[in-house]
CSV table of C-alpha atoms and ligand atoms in Angstrom, one decimal:
chain,number,residue,atom,x,y,z
A,154,MET,CA,-6.2,-46.0,-9.0
A,155,HIS,CA,-3.2,-43.8,-8.4
A,156,PRO,CA,-2.2,-43.9,-4.8
A,157,PHE,CA,-1.1,-40.6,-3.2
A,158,LYS,CA,0.1,-39.5,0.3
A,159,TYR,CA,-2.2,-37.3,2.4
A,160,ILE,CA,-0.8,-35.0,5.0
A,161,ARG,CA,-2.8,-32.8,7.4
A,162,THR,CA,-0.9,-30.3,9.5
A,163,GLU,CA,-1.4,-27.0,11.3
A,164,ASP,CA,2.1,-25.8,10.5
A,165,ALA,CA,2.1,-23.7,7.3
A,166,ALA,CA,5.9,-23.5,7.2
A,167,SER,CA,6.5,-27.2,7.3
A,168,ALA,CA,3.7,-27.8,4.8
A,169,ILE,CA,5.4,-25.4,2.4
A,170,ALA,CA,8.7,-27.2,2.9
A,171,LYS,CA,7.0,-30.5,2.2
A,172,HIS,CA,5.3,-29.1,-0.9
A,173,THR,CA,8.7,-28.9,-2.6
A,174,GLU,CA,9.8,-32.4,-1.7
A,175,ALA,CA,7.7,-34.4,-4.3
A,176,GLU,CA,7.0,-33.3,-7.8
A,177,LYS,CA,3.3,-33.5,-8.0
A,178,THR,CA,2.4,-32.1,-4.6
A,179,GLN,CA,-0.8,-30.0,-4.2
A,180,PHE,CA,-2.3,-28.1,-1.3
A,181,ILE,CA,-6.0,-29.1,-0.9
A,182,ALA,CA,-8.6,-26.6,0.6
A,183,GLY,CA,-12.3,-27.2,-0.3
A,184,GLY,CA,-11.3,-29.9,-2.8
A,185,THR,CA,-14.2,-28.9,-5.2
A,186,ASN,CA,-11.8,-28.5,-8.2
A,187,LEU,CA,-8.9,-30.7,-7.2
A,188,VAL,CA,-11.0,-33.8,-6.3
A,189,ASP,CA,-13.0,-33.3,-9.4
A,190,ARG,CA,-9.8,-33.4,-11.5
A,191,ILE,CA,-8.4,-36.4,-9.7
A,192,ARG,CA,-11.7,-38.3,-10.1
A,193,ARG,CA,-11.8,-37.5,-13.9
A,194,ASP,CA,-8.2,-38.8,-14.4
A,195,VAL,CA,-7.0,-35.4,-15.3
A,196,PHE,CA,-4.5,-35.0,-12.6
A,197,HIS,CA,-2.7,-37.6,-10.4
A,198,PRO,CA,-1.0,-36.1,-7.4
A,199,ASP,CA,1.8,-37.8,-5.4
A,200,VAL,CA,1.1,-35.8,-2.2
A,201,LEU,CA,-1.9,-33.8,-1.0
A,202,ILE,CA,-1.4,-31.4,1.8
A,203,ASP,CA,-4.6,-30.4,3.5
A,204,ILE,CA,-4.4,-26.7,4.5
A,205,ASN,CA,-7.8,-26.4,6.3
A,206,LYS,CA,-6.1,-26.1,9.8
A,207,PHE,CA,-4.1,-23.0,8.8
A,208,PRO,CA,-5.2,-19.8,10.3
A,209,TYR,CA,-6.7,-18.1,7.2
A,210,HIS,CA,-10.4,-18.3,8.1
A,211,LYS,CA,-11.3,-14.7,8.8
A,212,ILE,CA,-12.6,-11.7,7.0
A,213,GLU,CA,-11.3,-8.5,8.7
A,214,GLU,CA,-10.9,-4.8,8.2
A,215,HIS,CA,-7.4,-4.0,6.6
A,216,GLN,CA,-6.1,-0.5,5.8
A,217,GLY,CA,-9.7,0.9,5.4
A,218,GLY,CA,-10.5,-2.0,3.0
A,219,LEU,CA,-11.1,-5.7,3.7
A,220,ARG,CA,-8.8,-8.8,4.0
A,221,LEU,CA,-10.5,-12.0,2.9
A,222,GLY,CA,-8.8,-15.1,4.4
A,223,ALA,CA,-7.8,-17.7,1.8
A,224,LEU,CA,-9.7,-20.4,3.7
A,225,VAL,CA,-12.9,-18.5,4.1
A,226,SER,CA,-15.6,-20.3,2.1
A,227,ASN,CA,-17.1,-18.6,-1.0
A,228,SER,CA,-20.5,-18.8,0.8
A,229,ASP,CA,-19.3,-17.0,4.0
A,230,THR,CA,-17.5,-14.3,1.8
A,231,ALA,CA,-20.7,-13.7,-0.2
A,232,ASP,CA,-22.7,-13.4,2.9
A,233,HIS,CA,-20.4,-11.2,4.9
A,234,LYS,CA,-22.0,-7.8,5.9
A,235,ALA,CA,-19.0,-5.6,4.9
A,236,VAL,CA,-18.5,-7.4,1.6
A,237,LYS,CA,-22.2,-6.9,0.7
A,238,LYS,CA,-22.1,-3.3,1.7
A,239,ASN,CA,-18.8,-2.1,0.4
A,240,TYR,CA,-18.0,-4.6,-2.4
A,241,PRO,CA,-21.3,-6.0,-3.5
A,242,ILE,CA,-20.1,-7.3,-6.9
A,243,VAL,CA,-17.9,-9.7,-5.1
A,244,SER,CA,-20.9,-11.1,-3.3
A,245,GLU,CA,-23.1,-11.1,-6.5
A,246,ALA,CA,-20.4,-12.8,-8.6
A,247,ILE,CA,-19.9,-15.6,-6.0
A,248,LEU,CA,-23.7,-16.2,-5.7
A,249,LEU,CA,-24.0,-16.6,-9.4
A,250,GLY,CA,-21.5,-19.3,-9.5
A,251,ALA,CA,-21.8,-23.1,-8.8
A,252,THR,CA,-24.3,-24.2,-6.1
A,253,ASP,CA,-25.0,-23.7,-2.5
A,254,GLN,CA,-23.2,-26.9,-1.6
A,255,LEU,CA,-20.1,-26.2,-3.8
A,256,ARG,CA,-19.9,-22.6,-2.4
A,257,ASN,CA,-20.0,-23.9,1.2
A,258,LYS,CA,-16.9,-26.0,0.4
A,259,ALA,CA,-15.1,-23.8,-2.1
A,260,THR,CA,-12.5,-21.4,-0.6
A,261,ASN,CA,-11.4,-18.0,-1.7
A,262,GLY,CA,-7.8,-19.2,-2.4
A,263,GLY,CA,-9.0,-22.3,-4.3
A,264,ASN,CA,-11.2,-20.0,-6.4
A,265,LEU,CA,-8.2,-18.1,-7.7
A,266,MET,CA,-6.5,-21.4,-8.5
A,267,GLN,CA,-9.3,-23.2,-10.2
A,268,ARG,CA,-8.4,-24.6,-13.6
A,269,THR,CA,-10.2,-24.2,-17.0
A,270,ARG,CA,-13.5,-26.0,-17.6
A,271,CYS,CA,-12.4,-26.6,-21.3
A,272,SER,CA,-14.0,-30.1,-22.0
A,273,TYR,CA,-10.7,-31.2,-23.7
A,274,TYR,CA,-8.7,-30.3,-20.7
A,275,MET,CA,-11.2,-32.2,-18.5
A,276,SER,CA,-11.2,-35.3,-20.8
A,277,PRO,CA,-7.8,-37.3,-20.7
A,278,LYS,CA,-8.8,-39.0,-24.0
A,279,PHE,CA,-8.2,-35.8,-25.9
A,280,PRO,CA,-5.0,-33.9,-26.6
A,281,CYS,CA,-4.5,-30.8,-24.5
A,282,ASN,CA,-1.5,-28.6,-24.2
A,283,LYS,CA,-2.6,-27.3,-20.8
A,284,ARG,CA,-2.9,-30.9,-19.4
A,285,GLU,CA,-0.1,-32.5,-21.3
A,286,PRO,CA,2.3,-29.9,-22.9
A,287,GLY,CA,3.1,-30.6,-26.6
A,288,SER,CA,0.1,-32.9,-27.2
A,289,GLY,CA,-1.9,-30.3,-29.2
A,290,CYS,CA,-5.1,-28.3,-28.7
A,291,ALA,CA,-8.4,-30.2,-29.6
A,292,ALA,CA,-10.4,-27.2,-28.8
A,293,ILE,CA,-9.3,-24.9,-31.6
A,294,HIS,CA,-11.2,-27.0,-34.2
A,295,GLY,CA,-13.5,-28.6,-31.8
A,296,HIS,CA,-16.4,-27.8,-29.3
A,297,ASN,CA,-15.3,-24.4,-28.1
A,298,ARG,CA,-18.5,-22.6,-27.2
A,299,ILE,CA,-17.4,-21.6,-23.6
A,300,LEU,CA,-13.7,-20.8,-24.6
A,301,SER,CA,-11.7,-17.7,-25.2
A,302,ILE,CA,-11.8,-15.0,-27.9
A,303,LEU,CA,-9.1,-12.8,-26.4
A,304,GLY,CA,-5.6,-13.6,-25.1
A,305,THR,CA,-5.4,-16.9,-26.8
A,306,SER,CA,-2.4,-18.6,-28.5
A,307,GLU,CA,-2.0,-21.2,-31.1
A,308,ASN,CA,-1.4,-23.7,-28.2
A,309,CYS,CA,-4.4,-22.9,-26.1
A,310,ILE,CA,-7.8,-21.2,-26.2
A,311,ALA,CA,-9.1,-22.2,-22.8
A,312,SER,CA,-11.0,-19.7,-20.8
A,313,PHE,CA,-10.7,-18.9,-17.1
A,314,PRO,CA,-14.1,-19.5,-15.5
A,315,SER,CA,-14.1,-17.8,-12.2
A,316,ASP,CA,-16.8,-15.3,-11.5
A,317,MET,CA,-15.3,-14.2,-8.2
A,318,CYS,CA,-12.0,-13.3,-9.9
A,319,ALA,CA,-13.6,-11.1,-12.4
A,320,SER,CA,-15.2,-9.0,-9.7
A,321,LEU,CA,-11.9,-9.0,-7.8
A,322,THR,CA,-10.2,-7.7,-10.9
A,323,ALA,CA,-12.6,-4.9,-11.4
A,324,LEU,CA,-12.0,-3.9,-7.7
A,325,GLU,CA,-8.2,-4.0,-8.0
A,326,ALA,CA,-7.8,-6.7,-5.3
A,327,LYS,CA,-4.3,-7.9,-4.2
A,328,VAL,CA,-3.3,-11.5,-3.6
A,329,ASN,CA,-1.1,-12.1,-0.4
A,330,ILE,CA,1.2,-15.1,-0.7
A,331,MET,CA,3.6,-16.8,1.7
A,332,ASP,CA,6.8,-17.7,0.0
A,333,ILE,CA,8.9,-20.8,0.6
A,334,ASP,CA,11.2,-19.0,3.0
A,335,GLY,CA,8.1,-17.6,5.0
A,336,SER,CA,8.3,-14.1,3.5
A,337,GLU,CA,5.3,-12.3,2.1
A,338,ILE,CA,4.6,-11.4,-1.6
A,339,VAL,CA,1.9,-9.2,-2.6
A,340,ILE,CA,0.6,-9.5,-6.3
A,341,PRO,CA,-2.2,-7.4,-7.9
A,342,ILE,CA,-4.9,-9.8,-9.1
A,343,GLU,CA,-4.4,-8.5,-12.7
A,344,GLU,CA,-0.9,-9.9,-12.6
A,345,PHE,CA,-1.7,-13.1,-10.9
A,346,HIS,CA,-3.2,-15.2,-13.8
A,347,ALA,CA,-1.1,-15.9,-17.0
A,348,LEU,CA,-1.9,-16.0,-20.7
A,349,PRO,CA,-1.1,-19.2,-22.4
A,350,GLY,CA,1.5,-18.1,-25.0
A,351,ASP,CA,4.0,-21.0,-25.4
A,352,THR,CA,3.3,-22.3,-21.8
A,353,PRO,CA,-0.3,-23.0,-21.6
A,354,GLU,CA,0.3,-25.4,-18.7
A,355,ILE,CA,1.1,-22.4,-16.5
A,356,ASP,CA,-2.1,-20.7,-15.3
A,357,ASN,CA,-0.7,-18.2,-12.9
A,358,VAL,CA,2.4,-16.9,-11.2
A,359,LEU,CA,2.3,-19.0,-8.1
A,360,LYS,CA,5.4,-21.2,-7.8
A,361,PRO,CA,5.4,-24.7,-6.2
A,362,GLY,CA,5.2,-24.3,-2.4
A,363,GLN,CA,3.9,-20.8,-2.4
A,364,LEU,CA,0.6,-20.4,-0.5
A,365,ILE,CA,-2.1,-17.9,-0.9
A,366,THR,CA,-3.0,-16.6,2.6
A,367,SER,CA,-5.4,-13.7,1.9
A,368,ILE,CA,-7.0,-11.4,-0.7
A,369,ASP,CA,-7.2,-7.7,0.0
A,370,LEU,CA,-10.0,-5.5,-1.3
A,371,PRO,CA,-8.7,-2.0,-1.3
A,372,ALA,CA,-10.4,1.0,0.4
A,373,SER,CA,-10.0,3.0,-2.8
A,374,THR,CA,-12.6,0.9,-4.7
A,375,LYS,CA,-15.3,1.1,-2.1
A,376,THR,CA,-16.5,4.2,-4.1
A,377,PHE,CA,-18.0,1.8,-6.6
A,378,ALA,CA,-20.4,0.1,-4.2
A,379,LYS,CA,-23.3,2.4,-5.1
A,380,ARG,CA,-23.3,1.7,-8.9
A,381,SER,CA,-22.1,-1.7,-9.7
A,382,THR,CA,-23.4,-5.1,-10.9
A,383,TYR,CA,-22.2,-8.5,-12.0
A,384,LEU,CA,-23.8,-9.6,-15.1
A,385,LYS,CA,-23.4,-13.3,-16.1
A,386,VAL,CA,-24.8,-14.7,-19.4
A,387,ARG,CA,-24.8,-18.5,-19.5
A,388,ASP,CA,-26.8,-21.4,-21.2
A,389,ARG,CA,-28.8,-22.3,-18.0
A,390,HIS,CA,-30.1,-19.9,-15.4
A,391,SER,CA,-28.3,-21.7,-12.6
A,392,TYR,CA,-25.3,-24.1,-12.0
A,393,ALA,CA,-23.6,-23.1,-15.3
A,394,PHE,CA,-20.3,-21.5,-16.0
A,395,ALA,CA,-20.5,-18.1,-17.8
A,396,LEU,CA,-20.4,-17.7,-21.6
A,397,VAL,CA,-19.7,-14.0,-21.0
A,398,SER,CA,-19.7,-12.2,-17.7
A,399,VAL,CA,-18.8,-8.7,-16.6
A,400,ALA,CA,-18.1,-7.0,-13.3
A,401,ALA,CA,-19.2,-3.4,-14.1
A,402,ALA,CA,-18.9,-0.4,-11.8
A,403,VAL,CA,-19.0,3.5,-12.2
A,404,THR,CA,-18.9,6.6,-10.1
A,405,MET,CA,-21.1,9.5,-11.4
A,406,GLU,CA,-21.4,13.3,-10.6
A,407,ALA,CA,-23.9,15.6,-12.0
A,408,GLY,CA,-25.0,13.1,-14.7
A,409,VAL,CA,-21.5,12.4,-15.9
A,410,ILE,CA,-19.4,9.3,-15.4
A,411,THR,CA,-16.3,10.2,-13.3
A,412,ASP,CA,-14.7,6.8,-13.1
A,413,ALA,CA,-15.3,3.2,-14.3
A,414,ARG,CA,-14.2,-0.4,-14.0
A,415,MET,CA,-15.0,-3.3,-16.1
A,416,ALA,CA,-13.6,-6.8,-15.9
A,417,PHE,CA,-14.9,-9.9,-17.9
A,418,GLY,CA,-15.1,-13.5,-17.0
A,419,SER,CA,-15.0,-16.5,-19.5
A,420,ILE,CA,-13.8,-14.6,-22.6
A,421,ALA,CA,-10.0,-15.0,-22.0
A,422,PRO,CA,-7.6,-17.2,-20.2
A,423,LYS,CA,-7.5,-14.8,-17.3
A,424,PRO,CA,-10.0,-12.2,-15.9
A,425,TRP,CA,-10.0,-9.6,-18.7
A,426,ARG,CA,-9.7,-5.9,-18.1
A,427,ASP,CA,-9.2,-3.3,-20.9
A,428,LYS,CA,-8.0,0.0,-19.3
A,429,GLU,CA,-8.1,1.9,-22.7
A,430,ALA,CA,-11.8,1.0,-23.0
A,431,GLU,CA,-12.5,2.1,-19.4
A,432,LYS,CA,-11.0,5.5,-20.1
A,433,MET,CA,-13.8,6.0,-22.8
A,434,PHE,CA,-16.4,6.2,-20.0
A,435,ILE,CA,-14.8,9.2,-18.2
A,436,GLY,CA,-16.4,12.6,-18.6
A,437,GLN,CA,-19.3,11.1,-20.6
A,438,ALA,CA,-23.1,11.1,-20.0
A,439,PRO,CA,-24.4,7.6,-20.0
A,440,SER,CA,-26.0,6.4,-23.3
A,441,LYS,CA,-26.5,3.0,-24.8
A,442,ALA,CA,-24.7,4.2,-28.0
A,443,LEU,CA,-21.6,5.0,-25.8
A,444,PHE,CA,-21.7,1.7,-24.0
A,445,LYS,CA,-22.0,-0.3,-27.2
A,446,LYS,CA,-19.0,1.5,-28.7
A,447,ILE,CA,-17.0,0.7,-25.5
A,448,GLY,CA,-18.0,-3.0,-25.8
A,449,GLU,CA,-17.0,-3.1,-29.5
A,450,LYS,CA,-13.6,-1.6,-28.4
A,451,VAL,CA,-13.1,-4.4,-26.0
A,452,VAL,CA,-13.6,-7.0,-28.7
A,453,GLU,CA,-11.7,-5.1,-31.5
A,454,ASN,CA,-8.8,-7.7,-31.4
A,455,ALA,CA,-10.9,-10.7,-30.6
A,456,LYS,CA,-10.8,-13.9,-32.6
A,457,GLY,CA,-13.5,-16.5,-32.7
A,458,TYR,CA,-13.0,-20.2,-33.4
A,459,GLY,CA,-16.4,-21.1,-34.7
A,460,GLY,CA,-18.4,-22.3,-31.8
A,461,ASN,CA,-17.5,-19.4,-29.7
A,462,SER,CA,-17.6,-16.7,-32.3
A,463,PHE,CA,-21.0,-15.5,-31.0
A,464,LYS,CA,-19.2,-14.0,-28.0
A,465,ILE,CA,-17.8,-11.2,-30.1
A,466,GLU,CA,-21.2,-9.9,-30.7
A,467,LEU,CA,-22.3,-10.8,-27.2
A,468,VAL,CA,-19.7,-8.7,-25.3
A,469,PRO,CA,-21.0,-5.3,-26.5
A,470,ARG,CA,-24.5,-6.3,-25.6
A,471,VAL,CA,-23.4,-7.3,-22.1
A,472,VAL,CA,-21.5,-4.2,-21.6
A,473,THR,CA,-24.5,-2.1,-22.8
A,474,ARG,CA,-26.9,-3.8,-20.5
A,475,ALA,CA,-24.7,-3.8,-17.4
A,476,PHE,CA,-23.7,-0.2,-17.6
A,477,SER,CA,-27.3,1.0,-18.7
A,478,GLU,CA,-28.5,-0.7,-15.5
A,479,ILE,CA,-26.0,1.0,-13.1
A,480,THR,CA,-26.3,4.4,-14.7
A,481,GLY,CA,-30.1,4.4,-14.5
A,482,LEU,CA,-30.8,4.1,-18.2
A,483,ILE,CA,-32.9,1.0,-17.7
B,501,FAD,C1,-19.7,-28.4,-10.8
B,501,FAD,C2,-19.0,-27.2,-10.5
B,501,FAD,C3,-19.6,-26.0,-10.8
B,501,FAD,C4,-18.9,-24.7,-10.6
B,501,FAD,N1,-19.4,-23.6,-11.1
B,501,FAD,C5,-18.7,-22.5,-10.9
B,501,FAD,C6,-19.2,-21.2,-11.5
B,501,FAD,O1,-20.3,-21.1,-11.9
B,501,FAD,N2,-18.4,-20.0,-11.2
B,501,FAD,C7,-17.2,-20.1,-10.6
B,501,FAD,O2,-16.5,-19.1,-10.5
B,501,FAD,N3,-16.7,-21.2,-10.1
B,501,FAD,C8,-17.4,-22.4,-10.3
B,501,FAD,N4,-16.9,-23.6,-9.8
B,501,FAD,C9,-15.5,-23.6,-9.3
B,501,FAD,C10,-15.4,-23.4,-7.8
B,501,FAD,O3,-15.7,-22.2,-7.5
B,501,FAD,C11,-14.0,-23.9,-7.5
B,501,FAD,O4,-14.0,-25.3,-7.6
B,501,FAD,C12,-13.6,-23.6,-6.0
B,501,FAD,O5,-13.6,-22.1,-5.9
B,501,FAD,C13,-12.2,-24.0,-5.7
B,501,FAD,O6,-12.0,-23.9,-4.3
B,501,FAD,P1,-11.5,-25.1,-3.4
B,501,FAD,O7,-11.2,-24.6,-2.1
B,501,FAD,O8,-12.5,-26.1,-3.5
B,501,FAD,O9,-10.2,-25.5,-4.1
B,501,FAD,P2,-9.5,-26.9,-4.2
B,501,FAD,O10,-10.2,-27.8,-5.1
B,501,FAD,O11,-9.2,-27.4,-2.8
B,501,FAD,O12,-8.0,-26.5,-4.9
B,501,FAD,C14,-8.0,-26.0,-6.2
B,501,FAD,C15,-6.6,-25.7,-6.5
B,501,FAD,O13,-6.2,-24.6,-5.7
B,501,FAD,C16,-5.0,-24.9,-5.0
B,501,FAD,N5,-5.2,-24.1,-3.7
B,501,FAD,C17,-6.2,-24.1,-2.9
B,501,FAD,N6,-6.1,-23.2,-1.9
B,501,FAD,C18,-4.8,-22.7,-2.0
B,501,FAD,C19,-4.1,-21.8,-1.3
B,501,FAD,N7,-4.5,-21.2,-0.2
B,501,FAD,N8,-2.8,-21.4,-1.8
B,501,FAD,C20,-2.3,-22.0,-2.9
B,501,FAD,N9,-3.0,-22.9,-3.6
B,501,FAD,C21,-4.3,-23.3,-3.2
B,501,FAD,C22,-5.0,-26.4,-4.8
B,501,FAD,O14,-3.7,-26.9,-4.6
B,501,FAD,C23,-5.6,-26.8,-6.1
B,501,FAD,O15,-4.6,-26.9,-7.1
B,501,FAD,C24,-17.6,-24.7,-10.0
B,501,FAD,C25,-17.1,-26.0,-9.6
B,501,FAD,C26,-17.7,-27.2,-9.8
B,501,FAD,C27,-17.1,-28.5,-9.3
């Protein structure tokens, strides 16, 4: 048993100030990831600051797009009329994750901050550079079926498992953050999560005390609502993290693709977008051969570690199926 202090307050500014007082302080929102890690002995906080009374519980129109409050539940986000109409892949991605009960508790801010499901990270018996820097990576030669094939380093091959974040990346969402001095910072979602390099313990750019207040879905990517899908391939049909997932979206005119977005989940330590591969769609008529070639481009620098090497072949198949569906080939 590791005792910790629990603070519940309505005042975001004082909570942020308190966050920097003790070393292992964490905000707690839905608790679905944090409490899981505490129970499994993966993380021992000194202080938990409950942020559920903060005023970030709304979804509202913002500059022609939508602002998703950080404390809105994943369920309410997926079910929101304007999300379903204008950004349907966000709704689809959320609904393909976890379970009803978890989604009812899980929040949008917490979803961005969830940690890897690598079984070595989640088991304190094993070395893991993400959990304990310098201890080694048991996954590289171990059971790595769900782990990364892109963006890895010799220190860590963990994958980032969020479905919602893959859809937010395809739609070029922005993350709004309150800084320690109360000022606002805006970070494109693509720049929010980090690759492991030499510091696998760092998952994202958020510094201690910084608080996610909302996520903006821009007006500019509403155009993808008509032709988009979230395809998730997993070992079980429900209640399983992705092996490979893709948020896929295109616009078309006169039988030709005019714009495309593609962001993957569970193949890299962050939601994975390949802008060079996206360019290959533009000006082309849809065909399975084209989509396969684009999928192969995405994995041209991929590296398998045995148990997860099948993902290199799976990615082009997932791309082919998702884009064939939204362009009317199947
Ligand atoms: C069994 C299980 C299955 C799951 N399956 C899936 C799945 O298939 N797909 C998927 O995408 N996800 C899945 N999840 C993950 C789930 O979506 C996340 O656990 C959830 O979104 C986290 O949100 P939360 O509010 O509960 O976060 P918490 O657990 O409260 O917090 C998680 C982290 O985020 C930080 N945090 C929370 N809110 C903020 C904020 N506003 N600002 C700064 N930091 C913050 C906390 O300090 C903590 O470090 C699953 C989870 C479980 C337990």
